[in-house]
PDB file of C-alpha atoms in Angstrom:
ATOM      1  CA  MET A   1      -3.116   9.759  -3.801  1.00 54.00           C
ATOM      2  CA  ALA A   2      -5.170   9.472  -6.975  1.00 63.00           C
ATOM      3  CA  ASP A   3      -8.079  11.850  -7.506  1.00 87.00           C
ATOM      4  CA  LEU A   4     -10.657   9.259  -6.536  1.00 90.00           C
ATOM      5  CA  LYS A   5     -13.677  11.440  -7.242  1.00 90.00           C
ATOM      6  CA  ALA A   6     -12.659  11.706 -10.891  1.00 90.00           C
ATOM      7  CA  LEU A   7     -12.776   7.914 -11.136  1.00 91.00           C
ATOM      8  CA  VAL A   8     -16.448   7.640 -10.159  1.00 93.00           C
ATOM      9  CA  THR A   9     -18.609   7.287 -13.259  1.00 93.00           C
ATOM     10  CA  SER A  10     -21.967   9.098 -13.310  1.00 95.00           C
ATOM     11  CA  ILE A  11     -24.766   7.441 -15.264  1.00 95.00           C
ATOM     12  CA  PRO A  12     -27.806   9.702 -15.674  1.00 96.00           C
ATOM     13  CA  ASP A  13     -31.334   8.316 -15.681  1.00 97.00           C
ATOM     14  CA  PHE A  14     -30.355   4.885 -14.373  1.00 95.00           C
ATOM     15  CA  PRO A  15     -32.197   2.817 -13.327  1.00 93.00           C
ATOM     16  CA  LYS A  16     -35.014   5.259 -14.104  1.00 95.00           C
ATOM     17  CA  PRO A  17     -35.372   8.873 -15.235  1.00 97.00           C
ATOM     18  CA  GLY A  18     -34.248  11.442 -12.685  1.00 97.00           C
ATOM     19  CA  ILE A  19     -31.772   9.133 -10.931  1.00 96.00           C
ATOM     20  CA  LEU A  20     -28.026   9.774 -11.204  1.00 96.00           C
ATOM     21  CA  PHE A  21     -26.263   6.467 -10.561  1.00 95.00           C
ATOM     22  CA  ARG A  22     -22.693   6.702  -9.278  1.00 94.00           C
ATOM     23  CA  ASP A  23     -20.626   3.714 -10.392  1.00 94.00           C
ATOM     24  CA  ILE A  24     -17.696   3.010  -8.065  1.00 92.00           C
ATOM     25  CA  SER A  25     -16.553  -0.063  -9.998  1.00 93.00           C
ATOM     26  CA  PRO A  26     -13.415   1.718 -11.301  1.00 91.00           C
ATOM     27  CA  LEU A  27     -12.393   2.475  -7.700  1.00 90.00           C
ATOM     28  CA  LEU A  28     -12.876  -1.118  -6.649  1.00 91.00           C
ATOM     29  CA  ARG A  29     -11.123  -2.481  -9.721  1.00 93.00           C
ATOM     30  CA  HIS A  30      -8.118  -0.171 -10.036  1.00 92.00           C
ATOM     31  CA  HIS A  31      -7.728   1.873  -6.831  1.00 93.00           C
ATOM     32  CA  PHE A  32      -9.066  -0.259  -4.002  1.00 95.00           C
ATOM     33  CA  ASP A  33      -6.175   0.425  -1.599  1.00 95.00           C
ATOM     34  CA  ALA A  34      -6.365   4.172  -2.228  1.00 94.00           C
ATOM     35  CA  THR A  35     -10.122   4.076  -1.653  1.00 94.00           C
ATOM     36  CA  ILE A  36      -9.694   2.303   1.685  1.00 96.00           C
ATOM     37  CA  ASP A  37      -6.890   4.749   2.588  1.00 95.00           C
ATOM     38  CA  ALA A  38      -9.280   7.658   1.948  1.00 94.00           C
ATOM     39  CA  LEU A  39     -12.003   6.095   4.101  1.00 94.00           C
ATOM     40  CA  ASP A  40      -9.510   5.318   6.850  1.00 97.00           C
ATOM     41  CA  ALA A  41      -8.435   8.974   6.925  1.00 96.00           C
ATOM     42  CA  LEU A  42     -11.980  10.129   7.702  1.00 95.00           C
ATOM     43  CA  PHE A  43     -11.417   9.290  11.362  1.00 96.00           C
ATOM     44  CA  SER A  44      -8.652  10.254  13.799  1.00 97.00           C
ATOM     45  CA  GLU A  45      -6.522   7.674  15.594  1.00 97.00           C
ATOM     46  CA  VAL A  46      -8.471   8.376  18.790  1.00 98.00           C
ATOM     47  CA  GLU A  47     -11.773   7.728  17.022  1.00 97.00           C
ATOM     48  CA  TRP A  48     -10.424   4.454  15.616  1.00 97.00           C
ATOM     49  CA  GLN A  49      -9.236   3.374  19.051  1.00 97.00           C
ATOM     50  CA  GLU A  50     -12.718   3.967  20.477  1.00 97.00           C
ATOM     51  CA  ALA A  51     -14.473   1.954  17.743  1.00 97.00           C
ATOM     52  CA  ASP A  52     -15.199  -1.749  18.159  1.00 97.00           C
ATOM     53  CA  VAL A  53     -16.805  -2.456  14.792  1.00 97.00           C
ATOM     54  CA  VAL A  54     -17.298  -1.006  11.328  1.00 97.00           C
ATOM     55  CA  ALA A  55     -20.835  -1.247   9.944  1.00 97.00           C
ATOM     56  CA  GLY A  56     -21.607  -1.388   6.249  1.00 95.00           C
ATOM     57  CA  VAL A  57     -24.971  -0.918   4.561  1.00 93.00           C
ATOM     58  CA  GLU A  58     -25.538  -3.271   1.637  1.00 87.00           C
ATOM     59  CA  SER A  59     -24.228  -3.773  -0.886  1.00 84.00           C
ATOM     60  CA  ARG A  60     -21.372  -1.387  -1.612  1.00 89.00           C
ATOM     61  CA  GLY A  61     -21.016  -0.794   2.097  1.00 92.00           C
ATOM     62  CA  PHE A  62     -20.346  -4.495   2.676  1.00 94.00           C
ATOM     63  CA  ILE A  63     -17.294  -4.341   0.417  1.00 95.00           C
ATOM     64  CA  LEU A  64     -15.849  -1.105   1.748  1.00 96.00           C
ATOM     65  CA  ALA A  65     -16.649  -1.542   5.435  1.00 97.00           C
ATOM     66  CA  ALA A  66     -15.347  -5.120   5.528  1.00 97.00           C
ATOM     67  CA  ALA A  67     -12.030  -4.046   3.998  1.00 97.00           C
ATOM     68  CA  LEU A  68     -11.776  -1.104   6.382  1.00 97.00           C
ATOM     69  CA  ALA A  69     -12.593  -3.323   9.378  1.00 98.00           C
ATOM     70  CA  GLU A  70      -9.903  -5.784   8.310  1.00 97.00           C
ATOM     71  CA  ARG A  71      -7.319  -3.026   7.923  1.00 97.00           C
ATOM     72  CA  ARG A  72      -8.129  -1.602  11.374  1.00 97.00           C
ATOM     73  CA  ARG A  73      -8.558  -5.018  13.013  1.00 97.00           C
ATOM     74  CA  LYS A  74     -12.133  -4.238  13.994  1.00 98.00           C
ATOM     75  CA  GLY A  75     -15.282  -6.302  13.810  1.00 98.00           C
ATOM     76  CA  PHE A  76     -17.618  -5.959  10.846  1.00 97.00           C
ATOM     77  CA  VAL A  77     -21.411  -5.673  11.017  1.00 95.00           C
ATOM     78  CA  PRO A  78     -23.390  -5.980   7.765  1.00 91.00           C
ATOM     79  CA  ILE A  79     -26.587  -3.937   7.782  1.00 91.00           C
ATOM     80  CA  ARG A  80     -29.355  -5.030   5.455  1.00 88.00           C
ATOM     81  CA  LYS A  81     -32.296  -2.976   4.304  1.00 82.00           C
ATOM     82  CA  LYS A  82     -35.663  -4.035   5.682  1.00 81.00           C
ATOM     83  CA  GLY A  83     -37.347  -6.704   3.601  1.00 78.00           C
ATOM     84  CA  LYS A  84     -34.206  -7.772   1.712  1.00 73.00           C
ATOM     85  CA  LEU A  85     -34.032 -11.191   3.330  1.00 69.00           C
ATOM     86  CA  PRO A  86     -36.676 -13.905   3.491  1.00 67.00           C
ATOM     87  CA  PRO A  87     -38.319 -14.412   6.882  1.00 68.00           C
ATOM     88  CA  PRO A  88     -36.465 -16.744   9.279  1.00 66.00           C
TER      89      PRO A  88
END
């Protein structure tokens, strides 16, 4: 498996001073399967059997959790941050 951590780009002071932004675009672009493999390995087979859904927090979480849910044939629940959608 590729050294995925080495593929994450760190951008200091973005979007403002004191913030270290971690760009996972290279993982999504070039090593998506390996990234999902690594996430899949975080849980045992027993834990996967007990799970019904995979939840992902926007927006990176939507991409990763949806792919993981598809691989494991589980449901997917998108979780949005408060105030990110207009009122119903």
